[in-house]
């Protein structure tokens, strides 16, 4: 108990300290984090990553010469309440730009309420197909996570029979629609596809079907707790001998929940892992550990994406010379910036980035391949 | 029916029956609509996390689980639940609050993240021509034995009758010398302990996190109303229908249809046979 | 009427001041809380009065929100939108009424089963909304449409919400003052009694449920317009639970309670969620405390405080008005049991009871405990359904129907333990009794219905020895047992039933009161020329009032004759082991 309480107090103290230090700042940026709800797990690492980004931005001259200050709101709630929280920052506290990590329903609500009047960077993994004035996206889309990875695994693991399983909502369905084309292109076949309601936590019948399908690879688009439950049972039934697993939203916390015993031949594809060995990534991890201690909330692709989002916002606003949406929209295409993920470019409002493939066997992600400058098949006009 | 489907059914039914057992006592006997039932399952599932973080040997998981759950349940019964006997909807609201309280408390202590627990028996064994996780086989057998023992005890013990008498007419029960306060506290704590035990048993096969309880609550309620409150056979039948529908439809159609079918079936039972399948027609 | 206009105009003034004082953005926020509050008002009305707790109210909220989203997307113009909205509300009412009436038919409880059904329904709706991506946009929802009449959600649309809030509140305040309010409250108070007074309670619960569903749907439509997005959470379990919590915390017994709850909880959680890490913990504790210590919620606390300064003024009795004629068909017909059998489970209660009463007079039913006396009355009123056999009144078969049909065919019943509406005053109890079997639908919505008096009731109240006249404003729960007997008797005869069933009307009465009661019964019979059936243990009373005596023993008719003949019947003497007791 004492450990986590201290941790909580410490992060509160950090937040307070930062609040007072930057009270004189010129630009307020709203950071929308999931503190509650199913993604609440990512709240702390998101806050921490965003705070590191703000420090970095301020240290290198801020946005157009002005210092920035972060204001946070919890958006791990239904869309109506999340939109309220964001509007409080915008109308109430005068935030001039937003970086958000939340589900797609909340994003759609925010697009409606922002009405293109305020720049808004959306950072988590998402299904694509979202364009609006002032909206910039750093999250990996299915094409980025799968286009290079499926052929790679086909070759290295010799797999060809894919089974697709995901939660019953937009992101898995859209991901799998694309996955099918990549699987076909790589000479493989899809031997099964199914979607599970969020409310179902037993995967026995799915596992039986996977077994009977003779699949040698399973593409997992289950999220959060469902992913943990599925993978635990998957290994419990010994299916890890039969098939490799590839997840596009299995990050460090999920892997910890799955446990080392159950992670044999479990691959994950993402723009970020805490075990990326590049210099930028290593120095980011060091900064993170220095700021928040060694038992800080684990770094992961979702939490870290807030860092990416803020860095994009700074790069883009500096390029456009203002935080005005029209100016930023005009300047957006081709903006480049470097982060722990590597060298990034904004094309069609989406972020072309390095994609990493990691093997979770043994309970920790081990990067087995990386693909530089992978652009999204998603593209918004201008 | 393939043997794996059969084993899956046995696993689903036995674990659901165990999870719902505590609710059968608390809701069926004490008439408390315990919305925090799933949270006791959750606390039970954290028992291995407690023992391993305190460096205790694995065999202490069971006593640690029961002790923790019993203490929490007893404290809640004395402070909150005891005011709610005979106030069913109020019990629903208050235990909803308790559920949030317990989730937040566990989050404060263990954090938001997922925990992982290794099964005491690993690997698969071949049963009826199918490879099936050895731990699950052990659990199915264990729960079956446990329920048989409970059935035997229930048929002989006077406790069930006393509880029934107490809920039916508390004043009269008190008058004939039943200590109603102690009996209801005991029944509540026992019910929560079985939920905790279910959590401990399920722990190596599921995700463990503070929000997991809700998964178990609704299914338990539906198993109870389908089977009929008040008898062990009813509980078994209810668990069989609910888990069976989900399993079989999940296997032949899709999990979404299975889930919708379970809900539809529950509505039909609640509407047409509100006393459950075990009740005499009336 | 001032008591309605004052709070409503106060509410209107406060809501209109908000944008002026705090600006458009705060008004936008309050707008959302008001929308939830409106839906919670519907829940409060249903739950606070009839005791039916809906756990799936977001079903109506969400479906209406989705339909609004689809409509607004089509951009077919304000007029068409409004027509469609009206259609949706009507459809929702029909759907909700049918659902609840079907489920409540044949059961006289409002317990957890209906609540769990609504819970399952909303879970189905949420799942379908999430899965049917083509229709609903799936998890990501339906968005990118403008609000009703293209109003600015941050500006003009707030006034639409205010209008809806005020209109719903006004409607609820008015309903609270109409007789229909008494009927709705009576369901929660004593449903079996209400059924014996001829009210189909399943339809009443269905109607109130439909009303709450329409309110939820109205709120859902406003929500779509206000938020510009509708997702499966709008028709989900969590929102349903949230609305119930708002009603509980705000106070379900008051019109404005749920609104107050919604604004306070909504504002506080927006304010503290981000700044106070233990916010949810605090909310949970506060919520438990409300349930345990203040079940009436914030509104009741406020009211208690307010009443300290301004106690309730009791208005004097209103002038009585002759009630319309009772709908009972005045048939002086014999009641006939034909080989009636009744078993519950394995217990056989009536084993072939056959007898035929004269068309009028006073019949006493006697027999040792367990003879089946009360069960026999229960089969007449339909509270118990026969296993076999037949009961008829004149030519009409009357067994195995719903209890609420008994009074319609002329059968009034007083129960063994005085069964009245305990949470109400004596005059409210009498008002309900006066509506029994007389009121047409429109009468429930006319204040003048409160003034109804029938002749039997007036003469009873004017009777010098009957205690009720002085106690009209008293809550029934403070009445002594004997007075409750007279009250229930008064309520039973108020409907002027030609067949009166009385189950031990003199139990718990003093000798004087007993004499009074027997006089009253005799007078009533003499005046109406009807049939009275009395279960009675006291042989002196039986002797005094009975034209005939029916002796039941072990579920069979032992004797049915005049008092003297029954007394000299050897079988009866054997049962009573020595004649009169």
PDB file of N, CA and C in Angstrom, chain C residues 343-413:
ATOM      1  N   UNK C 343     -56.368 -26.114  -4.800  1.00  0.00           N
ATOM      2  CA  UNK C 343     -55.139 -26.632  -4.192  1.00  0.00           C
ATOM      3  C   UNK C 343     -54.026 -25.643  -4.440  1.00  0.00           C
ATOM      4  N   UNK C 344     -53.153 -25.484  -3.463  1.00  0.00           N
ATOM      5  CA  UNK C 344     -51.943 -24.694  -3.678  1.00  0.00           C
ATOM      6  C   UNK C 344     -50.775 -25.619  -3.401  1.00  0.00           C
ATOM      7  N   UNK C 345     -50.007 -25.899  -4.471  1.00  0.00           N
ATOM      8  CA  UNK C 345     -48.970 -26.906  -4.311  1.00  0.00           C
ATOM      9  C   UNK C 345     -49.643 -28.242  -4.010  1.00  0.00           C
ATOM     10  N   UNK C 346     -49.223 -28.900  -2.944  1.00  0.00           N
ATOM     11  CA  UNK C 346     -49.831 -30.185  -2.604  1.00  0.00           C
ATOM     12  C   UNK C 346     -50.946 -30.010  -1.575  1.00  0.00           C
ATOM     13  N   UNK C 347     -51.116 -28.773  -1.092  1.00  0.00           N
ATOM     14  CA  UNK C 347     -52.111 -28.557  -0.049  1.00  0.00           C
ATOM     15  C   UNK C 347     -53.484 -28.355  -0.673  1.00  0.00           C
ATOM     16  N   UNK C 348     -54.431 -29.192  -0.258  1.00  0.00           N
ATOM     17  CA  UNK C 348     -55.787 -29.030  -0.779  1.00  0.00           C
ATOM     18  C   UNK C 348     -56.580 -28.186   0.191  1.00  0.00           C
ATOM     19  N   UNK C 349     -57.068 -27.052  -0.288  1.00  0.00           N
ATOM     20  CA  UNK C 349     -57.707 -26.091   0.608  1.00  0.00           C
ATOM     21  C   UNK C 349     -59.223 -26.180   0.531  1.00  0.00           C
ATOM     22  N   UNK C 350     -59.765 -26.219  -0.697  1.00  0.00           N
ATOM     23  CA  UNK C 350     -61.204 -26.404  -0.847  1.00  0.00           C
ATOM     24  C   UNK C 350     -61.427 -27.715  -1.599  1.00  0.00           C
ATOM     25  N   UNK C 351     -62.312 -28.553  -1.055  1.00  0.00           N
ATOM     26  CA  UNK C 351     -62.490 -29.883  -1.629  1.00  0.00           C
ATOM     27  C   UNK C 351     -63.928 -30.084  -2.074  1.00  0.00           C
ATOM     28  N   UNK C 352     -64.328 -29.382  -3.091  1.00  0.00           N
ATOM     29  CA  UNK C 352     -65.684 -29.590  -3.590  1.00  0.00           C
ATOM     30  C   UNK C 352     -66.726 -28.808  -2.811  1.00  0.00           C
ATOM     31  N   UNK C 353     -66.542 -27.527  -2.754  1.00  0.00           N
ATOM     32  CA  UNK C 353     -67.505 -26.683  -2.051  1.00  0.00           C
ATOM     33  C   UNK C 353     -68.658 -26.347  -2.989  1.00  0.00           C
ATOM     34  N   UNK C 354     -69.872 -26.615  -2.553  1.00  0.00           N
ATOM     35  CA  UNK C 354     -71.043 -26.256  -3.341  1.00  0.00           C
ATOM     36  C   UNK C 354     -72.084 -25.624  -2.434  1.00  0.00           C
ATOM     37  N   UNK C 355     -72.624 -24.505  -2.816  1.00  0.00           N
ATOM     38  CA  UNK C 355     -73.754 -23.902  -2.111  1.00  0.00           C
ATOM     39  C   UNK C 355     -74.320 -22.797  -2.985  1.00  0.00           C
ATOM     40  N   UNK C 356     -75.517 -22.373  -2.671  1.00  0.00           N
ATOM     41  CA  UNK C 356     -76.099 -21.258  -3.402  1.00  0.00           C
ATOM     42  C   UNK C 356     -76.792 -20.349  -2.405  1.00  0.00           C
ATOM     43  N   UNK C 357     -76.405 -19.095  -2.420  1.00  0.00           N
ATOM     44  CA  UNK C 357     -76.979 -18.156  -1.469  1.00  0.00           C
ATOM     45  C   UNK C 357     -78.285 -17.608  -2.025  1.00  0.00           C
ATOM     46  N   UNK C 358     -79.097 -17.035  -1.167  1.00  0.00           N
ATOM     47  CA  UNK C 358     -80.208 -16.270  -1.706  1.00  0.00           C
ATOM     48  C   UNK C 358     -79.683 -15.016  -2.405  1.00  0.00           C
ATOM     49  N   UNK C 359     -80.573 -14.302  -3.064  1.00  0.00           N
ATOM     50  CA  UNK C 359     -80.125 -13.136  -3.820  1.00  0.00           C
ATOM     51  C   UNK C 359     -79.841 -11.945  -2.913  1.00  0.00           C
ATOM     52  N   UNK C 360     -80.336 -11.981  -1.705  1.00  0.00           N
ATOM     53  CA  UNK C 360     -79.993 -10.913  -0.774  1.00  0.00           C
ATOM     54  C   UNK C 360     -80.047 -11.425   0.658  1.00  0.00           C
ATOM     55  N   UNK C 361     -79.598 -10.573   1.568  1.00  0.00           N
ATOM     56  CA  UNK C 361     -79.540 -10.989   2.963  1.00  0.00           C
ATOM     57  C   UNK C 361     -78.116 -11.036   3.468  1.00  0.00           C
ATOM     58  N   UNK C 362     -77.952 -11.397   4.735  1.00  0.00           N
ATOM     59  CA  UNK C 362     -76.617 -11.484   5.329  1.00  0.00           C
ATOM     60  C   UNK C 362     -76.297 -12.948   5.612  1.00  0.00           C
ATOM     61  N   UNK C 363     -75.190 -13.387   5.027  1.00  0.00           N
ATOM     62  CA  UNK C 363     -74.750 -14.759   5.213  1.00  0.00           C
ATOM     63  C   UNK C 363     -73.487 -14.727   6.071  1.00  0.00           C
ATOM     64  N   UNK C 364     -73.473 -15.491   7.137  1.00  0.00           N
ATOM     65  CA  UNK C 364     -72.234 -15.596   7.904  1.00  0.00           C
ATOM     66  C   UNK C 364     -71.513 -16.876   7.518  1.00  0.00           C
ATOM     67  N   UNK C 365     -70.202 -16.775   7.458  1.00  0.00           N
ATOM     68  CA  UNK C 365     -69.397 -17.968   7.182  1.00  0.00           C
ATOM     69  C   UNK C 365     -68.641 -18.284   8.457  1.00  0.00           C
ATOM     70  N   UNK C 366     -68.834 -19.466   8.986  1.00  0.00           N
ATOM     71  CA  UNK C 366     -68.088 -19.845  10.186  1.00  0.00           C
ATOM     72  C   UNK C 366     -67.360 -21.148   9.919  1.00  0.00           C
ATOM     73  N   UNK C 367     -66.513 -21.492  10.843  1.00  0.00           N
ATOM     74  CA  UNK C 367     -65.743 -22.719  10.720  1.00  0.00           C
ATOM     75  C   UNK C 367     -64.441 -22.558  11.454  1.00  0.00           C
ATOM     76  N   UNK C 368     -63.869 -23.671  11.903  1.00  0.00           N
ATOM     77  CA  UNK C 368     -62.617 -23.562  12.654  1.00  0.00           C
ATOM     78  C   UNK C 368     -61.485 -23.021  11.761  1.00  0.00           C
ATOM     79  N   UNK C 369     -60.396 -22.636  12.366  1.00  0.00           N
ATOM     80  CA  UNK C 369     -59.254 -22.150  11.599  1.00  0.00           C
ATOM     81  C   UNK C 369     -58.818 -23.200  10.594  1.00  0.00           C
ATOM     82  N   UNK C 370     -58.483 -22.745   9.398  1.00  0.00           N
ATOM     83  CA  UNK C 370     -58.043 -23.685   8.386  1.00  0.00           C
ATOM     84  C   UNK C 370     -59.200 -24.318   7.635  1.00  0.00           C
ATOM     85  N   UNK C 371     -60.420 -23.866   7.890  1.00  0.00           N
ATOM     86  CA  UNK C 371     -61.573 -24.450   7.213  1.00  0.00           C
ATOM     87  C   UNK C 371     -61.644 -24.011   5.755  1.00  0.00           C
ATOM     88  N   UNK C 372     -60.963 -22.916   5.442  1.00  0.00           N
ATOM     89  CA  UNK C 372     -60.995 -22.435   4.059  1.00  0.00           C
ATOM     90  C   UNK C 372     -61.911 -21.238   3.873  1.00  0.00           C
ATOM     91  N   UNK C 373     -62.221 -20.532   4.950  1.00  0.00           N
ATOM     92  CA  UNK C 373     -63.170 -19.410   4.865  1.00  0.00           C
ATOM     93  C   UNK C 373     -62.585 -18.269   4.024  1.00  0.00           C
ATOM     94  N   UNK C 374     -61.404 -17.801   4.431  1.00  0.00           N
ATOM     95  CA  UNK C 374     -60.797 -16.691   3.701  1.00  0.00           C
ATOM     96  C   UNK C 374     -60.458 -17.108   2.274  1.00  0.00           C
ATOM     97  N   UNK C 375     -60.001 -18.350   2.105  1.00  0.00           N
ATOM     98  CA  UNK C 375     -59.695 -18.821   0.753  1.00  0.00           C
ATOM     99  C   UNK C 375     -60.932 -18.804  -0.116  1.00  0.00           C
ATOM    100  N   UNK C 376     -62.079 -19.133   0.492  1.00  0.00           N
ATOM    101  CA  UNK C 376     -63.320 -19.121  -0.286  1.00  0.00           C
ATOM    102  C   UNK C 376     -63.595 -17.709  -0.790  1.00  0.00           C
ATOM    103  N   UNK C 377     -63.412 -16.704   0.087  1.00  0.00           N
ATOM    104  CA  UNK C 377     -63.586 -15.314  -0.372  1.00  0.00           C
ATOM    105  C   UNK C 377     -62.563 -14.980  -1.449  1.00  0.00           C
ATOM    106  N   UNK C 378     -61.337 -15.473  -1.272  1.00  0.00           N
ATOM    107  CA  UNK C 378     -60.302 -15.200  -2.267  1.00  0.00           C
ATOM    108  C   UNK C 378     -60.647 -15.767  -3.629  1.00  0.00           C
ATOM    109  N   UNK C 379     -61.330 -16.905  -3.649  1.00  0.00           N
ATOM    110  CA  UNK C 379     -61.706 -17.443  -4.957  1.00  0.00           C
ATOM    111  C   UNK C 379     -62.813 -16.605  -5.586  1.00  0.00           C
ATOM    112  N   UNK C 380     -63.646 -16.010  -4.749  1.00  0.00           N
ATOM    113  CA  UNK C 380     -64.721 -15.173  -5.307  1.00  0.00           C
ATOM    114  C   UNK C 380     -64.144 -13.928  -5.976  1.00  0.00           C
ATOM    115  N   UNK C 381     -63.127 -13.323  -5.320  1.00  0.00           N
ATOM    116  CA  UNK C 381     -62.579 -12.082  -5.872  1.00  0.00           C
ATOM    117  C   UNK C 381     -61.482 -12.329  -6.901  1.00  0.00           C
ATOM    118  N   UNK C 382     -61.095 -13.585  -7.077  1.00  0.00           N
ATOM    119  CA  UNK C 382     -60.066 -13.869  -8.067  1.00  0.00           C
ATOM    120  C   UNK C 382     -58.645 -13.756  -7.528  1.00  0.00           C
ATOM    121  N   UNK C 383     -58.482 -13.539  -6.212  1.00  0.00           N
ATOM    122  CA  UNK C 383     -57.135 -13.529  -5.651  1.00  0.00           C
ATOM    123  C   UNK C 383     -56.538 -14.930  -5.691  1.00  0.00           C
ATOM    124  N   UNK C 384     -57.410 -15.942  -5.675  1.00  0.00           N
ATOM    125  CA  UNK C 384     -56.954 -17.316  -5.882  1.00  0.00           C
ATOM    126  C   UNK C 384     -57.750 -17.890  -7.047  1.00  0.00           C
ATOM    127  N   UNK C 385     -57.073 -18.636  -7.883  1.00  0.00           N
ATOM    128  CA  UNK C 385     -57.736 -19.224  -9.037  1.00  0.00           C
ATOM    129  C   UNK C 385     -58.070 -20.680  -8.750  1.00  0.00           C
ATOM    130  N   UNK C 386     -59.258 -21.109  -9.195  1.00  0.00           N
ATOM    131  CA  UNK C 386     -59.738 -22.444  -8.860  1.00  0.00           C
ATOM    132  C   UNK C 386     -58.896 -23.525  -9.514  1.00  0.00           C
ATOM    133  N   UNK C 387     -58.821 -24.646  -8.851  1.00  0.00           N
ATOM    134  CA  UNK C 387     -58.242 -25.825  -9.483  1.00  0.00           C
ATOM    135  C   UNK C 387     -59.307 -26.474 -10.366  1.00  0.00           C
ATOM    136  N   UNK C 388     -60.538 -26.535  -9.857  1.00  0.00           N
ATOM    137  CA  UNK C 388     -61.650 -26.965 -10.702  1.00  0.00           C
ATOM    138  C   UNK C 388     -62.941 -26.463 -10.077  1.00  0.00           C
ATOM    139  N   UNK C 389     -64.019 -26.583 -10.810  1.00  0.00           N
ATOM    140  CA  UNK C 389     -65.296 -26.109 -10.313  1.00  0.00           C
ATOM    141  C   UNK C 389     -65.657 -24.774 -10.917  1.00  0.00           C
ATOM    142  N   UNK C 390     -66.670 -24.132 -10.306  1.00  0.00           N
ATOM    143  CA  UNK C 390     -67.213 -22.942 -10.943  1.00  0.00           C
ATOM    144  C   UNK C 390     -67.902 -22.083  -9.894  1.00  0.00           C
ATOM    145  N   UNK C 391     -67.699 -20.783  -9.995  1.00  0.00           N
ATOM    146  CA  UNK C 391     -68.410 -19.866  -9.112  1.00  0.00           C
ATOM    147  C   UNK C 391     -69.179 -18.908 -10.005  1.00  0.00           C
ATOM    148  N   UNK C 392     -70.438 -18.723  -9.718  1.00  0.00           N
ATOM    149  CA  UNK C 392     -71.167 -17.753 -10.539  1.00  0.00           C
ATOM    150  C   UNK C 392     -72.003 -16.835  -9.673  1.00  0.00           C
ATOM    151  N   UNK C 393     -72.221 -15.656 -10.218  1.00  0.00           N
ATOM    152  CA  UNK C 393     -73.089 -14.674  -9.574  1.00  0.00           C
ATOM    153  C   UNK C 393     -74.241 -14.460 -10.537  1.00  0.00           C
ATOM    154  N   UNK C 394     -75.433 -14.944 -10.164  1.00  0.00           N
ATOM    155  CA  UNK C 394     -76.525 -14.964 -11.126  1.00  0.00           C
ATOM    156  C   UNK C 394     -76.131 -15.901 -12.259  1.00  0.00           C
ATOM    157  N   UNK C 395     -76.154 -15.391 -13.481  1.00  0.00           N
ATOM    158  CA  UNK C 395     -75.798 -16.236 -14.614  1.00  0.00           C
ATOM    159  C   UNK C 395     -74.323 -16.123 -14.985  1.00  0.00           C
ATOM    160  N   UNK C 396     -73.649 -15.135 -14.398  1.00  0.00           N
ATOM    161  CA  UNK C 396     -72.286 -14.842 -14.859  1.00  0.00           C
ATOM    162  C   UNK C 396     -71.268 -15.650 -14.068  1.00  0.00           C
ATOM    163  N   UNK C 397     -70.365 -16.268 -14.785  1.00  0.00           N
ATOM    164  CA  UNK C 397     -69.275 -16.986 -14.136  1.00  0.00           C
ATOM    165  C   UNK C 397     -68.245 -15.964 -13.680  1.00  0.00           C
ATOM    166  N   UNK C 398     -67.819 -16.054 -12.430  1.00  0.00           N
ATOM    167  CA  UNK C 398     -66.925 -15.010 -11.926  1.00  0.00           C
ATOM    168  C   UNK C 398     -65.604 -15.546 -11.392  1.00  0.00           C
ATOM    169  N   UNK C 399     -65.377 -16.862 -11.382  1.00  0.00           N
ATOM    170  CA  UNK C 399     -64.129 -17.359 -10.772  1.00  0.00           C
ATOM    171  C   UNK C 399     -62.939 -17.173 -11.706  1.00  0.00           C
ATOM    172  N   UNK C 400     -61.755 -17.281 -11.128  1.00  0.00           N
ATOM    173  CA  UNK C 400     -60.493 -17.317 -11.871  1.00  0.00           C
ATOM    174  C   UNK C 400     -60.318 -16.128 -12.815  1.00  0.00           C
ATOM    175  N   UNK C 401     -60.788 -14.962 -12.376  1.00  0.00           N
ATOM    176  CA  UNK C 401     -60.499 -13.751 -13.147  1.00  0.00           C
ATOM    177  C   UNK C 401     -59.501 -12.921 -12.360  1.00  0.00           C
ATOM    178  N   UNK C 402     -59.119 -11.798 -12.915  1.00  0.00           N
ATOM    179  CA  UNK C 402     -58.215 -10.924 -12.170  1.00  0.00           C
ATOM    180  C   UNK C 402     -58.989 -10.253 -11.036  1.00  0.00           C
ATOM    181  N   UNK C 403     -58.362 -10.022  -9.887  1.00  0.00           N
ATOM    182  CA  UNK C 403     -59.058  -9.424  -8.748  1.00  0.00           C
ATOM    183  C   UNK C 403     -59.699  -8.076  -9.090  1.00  0.00           C
ATOM    184  N   UNK C 404     -59.079  -7.349 -10.047  1.00  0.00           N
ATOM    185  CA  UNK C 404     -59.621  -6.009 -10.307  1.00  0.00           C
ATOM    186  C   UNK C 404     -60.965  -6.061 -11.008  1.00  0.00           C
ATOM    187  N   UNK C 405     -61.361  -7.257 -11.472  1.00  0.00           N
ATOM    188  CA  UNK C 405     -62.651  -7.351 -12.152  1.00  0.00           C
ATOM    189  C   UNK C 405     -63.797  -7.597 -11.182  1.00  0.00           C
ATOM    190  N   UNK C 406     -63.462  -7.943  -9.926  1.00  0.00           N
ATOM    191  CA  UNK C 406     -64.504  -8.320  -8.972  1.00  0.00           C
ATOM    192  C   UNK C 406     -65.484  -7.179  -8.742  1.00  0.00           C
ATOM    193  N   UNK C 407     -64.947  -5.996  -8.482  1.00  0.00           N
ATOM    194  CA  UNK C 407     -65.838  -4.885  -8.139  1.00  0.00           C
ATOM    195  C   UNK C 407     -66.743  -4.544  -9.316  1.00  0.00           C
ATOM    196  N   UNK C 408     -66.221  -4.685 -10.519  1.00  0.00           N
ATOM    197  CA  UNK C 408     -67.000  -4.393 -11.709  1.00  0.00           C
ATOM    198  C   UNK C 408     -68.248  -5.267 -11.787  1.00  0.00           C
ATOM    199  N   UNK C 409     -68.144  -6.503 -11.283  1.00  0.00           N
ATOM    200  CA  UNK C 409     -69.346  -7.336 -11.317  1.00  0.00           C
ATOM    201  C   UNK C 409     -70.104  -7.263  -9.994  1.00  0.00           C
ATOM    202  N   UNK C 410     -69.780  -6.238  -9.199  1.00  0.00           N
ATOM    203  CA  UNK C 410     -70.621  -5.945  -8.050  1.00  0.00           C
ATOM    204  C   UNK C 410     -70.126  -6.477  -6.723  1.00  0.00           C
ATOM    205  N   UNK C 411     -68.889  -6.974  -6.689  1.00  0.00           N
ATOM    206  CA  UNK C 411     -68.399  -7.572  -5.452  1.00  0.00           C
ATOM    207  C   UNK C 411     -67.397  -6.647  -4.773  1.00  0.00           C
ATOM    208  N   UNK C 412     -67.742  -6.146  -3.578  1.00  0.00           N
ATOM    209  CA  UNK C 412     -66.805  -5.340  -2.805  1.00  0.00           C
ATOM    210  C   UNK C 412     -66.239  -6.193  -1.685  1.00  0.00           C
ATOM    211  N   UNK C 413     -65.014  -5.934  -1.300  1.00  0.00           N
ATOM    212  CA  UNK C 413     -64.399  -6.818  -0.311  1.00  0.00           C
ATOM    213  C   UNK C 413     -63.603  -6.035   0.708  1.00  0.00           C
TER     214      UNK C 413
END
